[in-house]
PDB file of C-alpha atoms in Angstrom:
ATOM      1  CA  UNK A 176     139.581 104.614  84.647  1.00 35.00           C
ATOM      2  CA  UNK A 177     139.653 101.706  82.914  1.00 38.00           C
ATOM      3  CA  UNK A 178     143.501 102.128  80.285  1.00 42.00           C
ATOM      4  CA  UNK A 179     143.269  98.749  77.380  1.00 44.00           C
ATOM      5  CA  UNK A 180     145.403  98.572  74.122  1.00 41.00           C
ATOM      6  CA  UNK A 181     142.066  97.961  71.513  1.00 39.00           C
ATOM      7  CA  UNK A 182     144.956  99.689  68.799  1.00 38.00           C
ATOM      8  CA  UNK A 183     147.041  98.560  67.032  1.00 40.00           C
ATOM      9  CA  UNK A 184     149.659  97.872  70.320  1.00 44.00           C
ATOM     10  CA  UNK A 185     152.434 100.179  69.588  1.00 46.00           C
ATOM     11  CA  UNK A 186     155.337 100.464  72.908  1.00 46.00           C
ATOM     12  CA  UNK A 187     155.426 104.700  71.938  1.00 50.00           C
ATOM     13  CA  UNK A 188     153.358 105.880  75.821  1.00 53.00           C
ATOM     14  CA  UNK A 189     150.082 106.980  74.136  1.00 53.00           C
ATOM     15  CA  UNK A 190     147.580 109.585  75.346  1.00 72.00           C
ATOM     16  CA  UNK A 191     143.719 106.954  74.644  1.00 78.00           C
ATOM     17  CA  UNK A 192     140.628 107.659  76.586  1.00 81.00           C
ATOM     18  CA  UNK A 193     138.278 105.177  77.397  1.00 79.00           C
ATOM     19  CA  UNK A 194     134.796 104.851  77.732  1.00 80.00           C
ATOM     20  CA  UNK A 195     132.579 101.828  78.335  1.00 83.00           C
ATOM     21  CA  UNK A 196     129.362 101.453  77.301  1.00 83.00           C
ATOM     22  CA  UNK A 197     126.865  99.240  79.230  1.00 84.00           C
ATOM     23  CA  UNK A 198     123.459  98.196  76.886  1.00 84.00           C
ATOM     24  CA  UNK A 199     120.967  95.651  77.365  1.00 84.00           C
ATOM     25  CA  UNK A 200     121.903  92.765  75.167  1.00 85.00           C
ATOM     26  CA  UNK A 201     123.508  92.225  72.135  1.00 84.00           C
ATOM     27  CA  UNK A 202     121.214  93.589  69.917  1.00 86.00           C
ATOM     28  CA  UNK A 203     120.379  96.975  71.718  1.00 86.00           C
ATOM     29  CA  UNK A 204     124.888  96.992  71.383  1.00 85.00           C
ATOM     30  CA  UNK A 205     125.176  96.609  67.674  1.00 86.00           C
ATOM     31  CA  UNK A 206     122.320  99.461  66.636  1.00 88.00           C
ATOM     32  CA  UNK A 207     125.136 101.667  68.736  1.00 88.00           C
ATOM     33  CA  UNK A 208     128.222 100.557  67.238  1.00 88.00           C
ATOM     34  CA  UNK A 209     126.126 100.896  63.917  1.00 90.00           C
ATOM     35  CA  UNK A 210     125.082 104.691  65.142  1.00 88.00           C
ATOM     36  CA  UNK A 211     128.774 105.168  66.161  1.00 88.00           C
ATOM     37  CA  UNK A 212     130.160 104.104  62.722  1.00 87.00           C
ATOM     38  CA  UNK A 213     127.367 106.166  61.062  1.00 87.00           C
ATOM     39  CA  UNK A 214     129.497 109.450  62.765  1.00 85.00           C
ATOM     40  CA  UNK A 215     132.441 108.592  61.175  1.00 86.00           C
ATOM     41  CA  UNK A 216     134.033 107.055  64.367  1.00 85.00           C
ATOM     42  CA  UNK A 217     136.050 103.946  63.104  1.00 84.00           C
ATOM     43  CA  UNK A 218     135.352  99.972  63.996  1.00 83.00           C
ATOM     44  CA  UNK A 219     139.623 100.441  65.040  1.00 86.00           C
ATOM     45  CA  UNK A 220     138.184 102.982  68.332  1.00 86.00           C
ATOM     46  CA  UNK A 221     134.845 100.654  68.735  1.00 86.00           C
ATOM     47  CA  UNK A 222     134.404  97.146  70.700  1.00 84.00           C
ATOM     48  CA  UNK A 223     132.081  95.119  72.179  1.00 86.00           C
ATOM     49  CA  UNK A 224     132.402  93.513  74.356  1.00 86.00           C
ATOM     50  CA  UNK A 225     130.053  90.472  75.222  1.00 82.00           C
ATOM     51  CA  UNK A 226     128.602  86.542  74.568  1.00 82.00           C
ATOM     52  CA  UNK A 227     130.458  86.529  70.239  1.00 76.00           C
ATOM     53  CA  UNK A 228     132.473  90.102  71.028  1.00 78.00           C
ATOM     54  CA  UNK A 229     135.195  90.263  72.039  1.00 75.00           C
ATOM     55  CA  UNK A 230     136.130  88.410  75.654  1.00 73.00           C
ATOM     56  CA  UNK A 231     136.683  90.746  79.208  1.00 74.00           C
ATOM     57  CA  UNK A 232     139.955  89.091  79.001  1.00 70.00           C
ATOM     58  CA  UNK A 233     141.083  90.272  75.701  1.00 75.00           C
ATOM     59  CA  UNK A 234     140.816  94.393  75.339  1.00 69.00           C
ATOM     60  CA  UNK A 235     141.967  94.305  79.424  1.00 67.00           C
ATOM     61  CA  UNK A 236     138.915  94.276  80.898  1.00 69.00           C
ATOM     62  CA  UNK A 237     140.660  92.176  83.946  1.00 65.00           C
ATOM     63  CA  UNK A 238     138.609  89.980  86.879  1.00 68.00           C
ATOM     64  CA  UNK A 239     138.923  91.855  90.345  1.00 66.00           C
ATOM     65  CA  UNK A 240     140.128  89.308  92.288  1.00 73.00           C
ATOM     66  CA  UNK A 241     143.862  89.000  89.713  1.00 74.00           C
ATOM     67  CA  UNK A 242     144.320  93.129  90.493  1.00 72.00           C
ATOM     68  CA  UNK A 243     144.040  93.055  93.641  1.00 76.00           C
ATOM     69  CA  UNK A 244     146.639  90.354  94.452  1.00 81.00           C
ATOM     70  CA  UNK A 245     148.916  92.332  92.229  1.00 80.00           C
ATOM     71  CA  UNK A 246     148.618  95.169  93.525  1.00 81.00           C
ATOM     72  CA  UNK A 247     148.818  94.079  97.772  1.00 85.00           C
ATOM     73  CA  UNK A 248     151.702  91.814  95.921  1.00 86.00           C
ATOM     74  CA  UNK A 249     152.945  95.744  94.521  1.00 87.00           C
ATOM     75  CA  UNK A 250     152.658  97.285  97.377  1.00 88.00           C
ATOM     76  CA  UNK A 251     153.685  95.051  99.859  1.00 88.00           C
ATOM     77  CA  UNK A 252     156.813  94.281  98.365  1.00 87.00           C
ATOM     78  CA  UNK A 253     157.579  98.478  97.975  1.00 88.00           C
ATOM     79  CA  UNK A 254     156.310  99.506 101.530  1.00 86.00           C
ATOM     80  CA  UNK A 255     158.090  96.027 102.789  1.00 86.00           C
ATOM     81  CA  UNK A 256     161.533  97.104 101.740  1.00 86.00           C
ATOM     82  CA  UNK A 257     161.075 100.460 102.965  1.00 86.00           C
ATOM     83  CA  UNK A 258     160.366  99.277 106.519  1.00 84.00           C
ATOM     84  CA  UNK A 259     163.014  96.983 106.257  1.00 86.00           C
ATOM     85  CA  UNK A 260     165.271 100.448 105.384  1.00 87.00           C
ATOM     86  CA  UNK A 261     163.716 102.617 107.765  1.00 85.00           C
ATOM     87  CA  UNK A 262     164.616  99.135 110.315  1.00 85.00           C
ATOM     88  CA  UNK A 263     168.672  99.054 109.227  1.00 84.00           C
ATOM     89  CA  UNK A 264     168.400 103.008 110.032  1.00 85.00           C
ATOM     90  CA  UNK A 265     167.200 103.105 113.001  1.00 83.00           C
ATOM     91  CA  UNK A 266     168.836 100.482 114.271  1.00 83.00           C
ATOM     92  CA  UNK A 267     172.289 102.066 112.905  1.00 82.00           C
ATOM     93  CA  UNK A 268     171.265 105.166 115.223  1.00 82.00           C
ATOM     94  CA  UNK A 269     171.009 103.985 117.816  1.00 77.00           C
ATOM     95  CA  UNK A 270     174.139 101.970 117.842  1.00 76.00           C
ATOM     96  CA  UNK A 271     175.964 104.157 116.694  1.00 79.00           C
ATOM     97  CA  UNK A 272     174.564 107.876 118.017  1.00 77.00           C
ATOM     98  CA  UNK A 273     174.027 106.591 121.223  1.00 76.00           C
ATOM     99  CA  UNK A 274     176.445 103.828 121.895  1.00 75.00           C
ATOM    100  CA  UNK A 275     174.622 100.366 121.655  1.00 74.00           C
ATOM    101  CA  UNK A 276     176.030  96.893 121.071  1.00 76.00           C
ATOM    102  CA  UNK A 277     174.783  95.785 118.068  1.00 75.00           C
ATOM    103  CA  UNK A 278     172.727  92.480 119.796  1.00 78.00           C
ATOM    104  CA  UNK A 279     169.775  89.709 118.510  1.00 77.00           C
ATOM    105  CA  UNK A 280     167.835  91.859 120.161  1.00 76.00           C
ATOM    106  CA  UNK A 281     168.217  94.854 117.944  1.00 75.00           C
ATOM    107  CA  UNK A 282     169.402  93.643 114.614  1.00 80.00           C
ATOM    108  CA  UNK A 283     165.771  91.326 114.751  1.00 84.00           C
ATOM    109  CA  UNK A 284     163.964  94.295 114.205  1.00 81.00           C
ATOM    110  CA  UNK A 285     165.665  95.075 110.760  1.00 82.00           C
ATOM    111  CA  UNK A 286     163.206  91.815 109.563  1.00 86.00           C
ATOM    112  CA  UNK A 287     160.364  92.898 112.072  1.00 85.00           C
ATOM    113  CA  UNK A 288     159.809  96.280 110.059  1.00 83.00           C
ATOM    114  CA  UNK A 289     160.234  94.606 106.920  1.00 86.00           C
ATOM    115  CA  UNK A 290     157.746  91.759 107.378  1.00 87.00           C
ATOM    116  CA  UNK A 291     155.216  94.314 109.268  1.00 87.00           C
ATOM    117  CA  UNK A 292     155.040  96.540 106.388  1.00 85.00           C
ATOM    118  CA  UNK A 293     154.979  94.356 104.228  1.00 86.00           C
ATOM    119  CA  UNK A 294     152.123  93.414 105.384  1.00 88.00           C
ATOM    120  CA  UNK A 295     149.876  96.668 106.262  1.00 85.00           C
ATOM    121  CA  UNK A 296     151.405  97.548 102.860  1.00 85.00           C
ATOM    122  CA  UNK A 297     149.463  94.282 100.822  1.00 87.00           C
ATOM    123  CA  UNK A 298     146.189  94.554 102.743  1.00 87.00           C
ATOM    124  CA  UNK A 299     147.125  98.140 102.181  1.00 85.00           C
ATOM    125  CA  UNK A 300     147.625  96.928  97.550  1.00 84.00           C
ATOM    126  CA  UNK A 301     144.560  94.822  97.970  1.00 82.00           C
ATOM    127  CA  UNK A 302     142.214  97.590  99.242  1.00 82.00           C
ATOM    128  CA  UNK A 303     142.850 101.011  97.349  1.00 81.00           C
ATOM    129  CA  UNK A 304     142.253  97.600  94.020  1.00 77.00           C
ATOM    130  CA  UNK A 305     138.921  96.843  95.209  1.00 73.00           C
ATOM    131  CA  UNK A 306     138.042 100.473  95.620  1.00 77.00           C
ATOM    132  CA  UNK A 307     138.259 102.016  93.281  1.00 73.00           C
ATOM    133  CA  UNK A 308     139.927  99.945  89.669  1.00 68.00           C
ATOM    134  CA  UNK A 309     138.740  97.030  91.580  1.00 62.00           C
ATOM    135  CA  UNK A 310     134.495  97.767  91.868  1.00 64.00           C
ATOM    136  CA  UNK A 311     134.304  99.376  88.937  1.00 69.00           C
ATOM    137  CA  UNK A 312     134.883  96.439  87.031  1.00 72.00           C
ATOM    138  CA  UNK A 313     133.504  94.516  89.228  1.00 71.00           C
ATOM    139  CA  UNK A 314     130.300  95.453  87.760  1.00 74.00           C
ATOM    140  CA  UNK A 315     131.079  95.773  84.449  1.00 76.00           C
ATOM    141  CA  UNK A 316     131.360  91.662  85.032  1.00 74.00           C
ATOM    142  CA  UNK A 317     128.710  91.708  86.349  1.00 76.00           C
ATOM    143  CA  UNK A 318     126.796  92.398  83.743  1.00 75.00           C
ATOM    144  CA  UNK A 319     128.650  90.529  81.307  1.00 81.00           C
ATOM    145  CA  UNK A 320     127.863  88.118  84.004  1.00 81.00           C
ATOM    146  CA  UNK A 321     123.475  89.126  83.815  1.00 84.00           C
ATOM    147  CA  UNK A 322     124.233  89.050  79.186  1.00 84.00           C
ATOM    148  CA  UNK A 323     125.016  91.977  79.265  1.00 85.00           C
ATOM    149  CA  UNK A 324     127.140  93.875  76.923  1.00 88.00           C
ATOM    150  CA  UNK A 325     129.766  97.354  76.861  1.00 86.00           C
ATOM    151  CA  UNK A 326     130.229  99.073  73.664  1.00 85.00           C
ATOM    152  CA  UNK A 327     133.569 100.405  74.683  1.00 86.00           C
ATOM    153  CA  UNK A 328     135.256 103.163  72.850  1.00 86.00           C
ATOM    154  CA  UNK A 329     138.858 104.829  72.654  1.00 86.00           C
ATOM    155  CA  UNK A 330     140.409 107.771  71.069  1.00 85.00           C
ATOM    156  CA  UNK A 331     141.349 111.370  71.720  1.00 87.00           C
ATOM    157  CA  UNK A 332     139.373 113.037  74.222  1.00 85.00           C
ATOM    158  CA  UNK A 333     137.816 114.038  71.566  1.00 89.00           C
ATOM    159  CA  UNK A 334     137.054 111.045  69.931  1.00 87.00           C
ATOM    160  CA  UNK A 335     135.232 109.984  73.364  1.00 87.00           C
ATOM    161  CA  UNK A 336     133.446 113.104  73.891  1.00 88.00           C
ATOM    162  CA  UNK A 337     131.852 113.548  70.041  1.00 88.00           C
ATOM    163  CA  UNK A 338     131.500 108.806  71.432  1.00 88.00           C
ATOM    164  CA  UNK A 339     129.247 110.043  73.945  1.00 86.00           C
ATOM    165  CA  UNK A 340     127.344 112.819  72.949  1.00 86.00           C
ATOM    166  CA  UNK A 341     126.205 110.560  69.655  1.00 86.00           C
ATOM    167  CA  UNK A 342     124.736 107.986  72.377  1.00 84.00           C
ATOM    168  CA  UNK A 343     123.766 110.082  74.923  1.00 83.00           C
ATOM    169  CA  UNK A 344     120.928 111.575  71.943  1.00 76.00           C
ATOM    170  CA  UNK A 345     120.569 108.680  70.466  1.00 72.00           C
ATOM    171  CA  UNK A 346     119.914 106.389  74.598  1.00 68.00           C
ATOM    172  CA  UNK A 347     117.794 109.664  75.486  1.00 54.00           C
ATOM    173  CA  UNK A 348     114.476 108.902  75.229  1.00 55.00           C
ATOM    174  CA  UNK A 349     112.709 110.995  72.608  1.00 46.00           C
ATOM    175  CA  UNK A 350     115.567 109.220  70.220  1.00 42.00           C
ATOM    176  CA  UNK A 351     113.458 105.280  70.232  1.00 42.00           C
TER     177      UNK A 351
END
């Protein structure tokens, strides 16, 4: 699930849900927005994303590459640090447990494990980012590049479900 802050920024942690509805054109997006408003959903819980409305970056819908890069860095640092810590522990055990002298070859294991761990962490982080949030975000960005619009509903679980139900009735062939 993609999280954004459509509501005013509040330092407290807020439990909110988000629904994103892709719509083919500006008219459909504006009609759906008005239908939700007429059903009692406040405009502060709604956002239209597309040409002439909010930009994807403004509401927190980032491009997949920056997301993958950030996740790769985060995993590289965490797993690289863990690799160095495990290697340091292994060297200490090897030195004290087996009475092996500390020399360059034994100590070079520590940075080697950190580098290998960092590399694998970066690869893992990038893959996880692309396979989870990145793929969804990529689909939404593609929809926007094709001239479509996104209607976003954020709020409590009950509010988001009510908005989705209203839009299902509105978007069904019977309602047209």
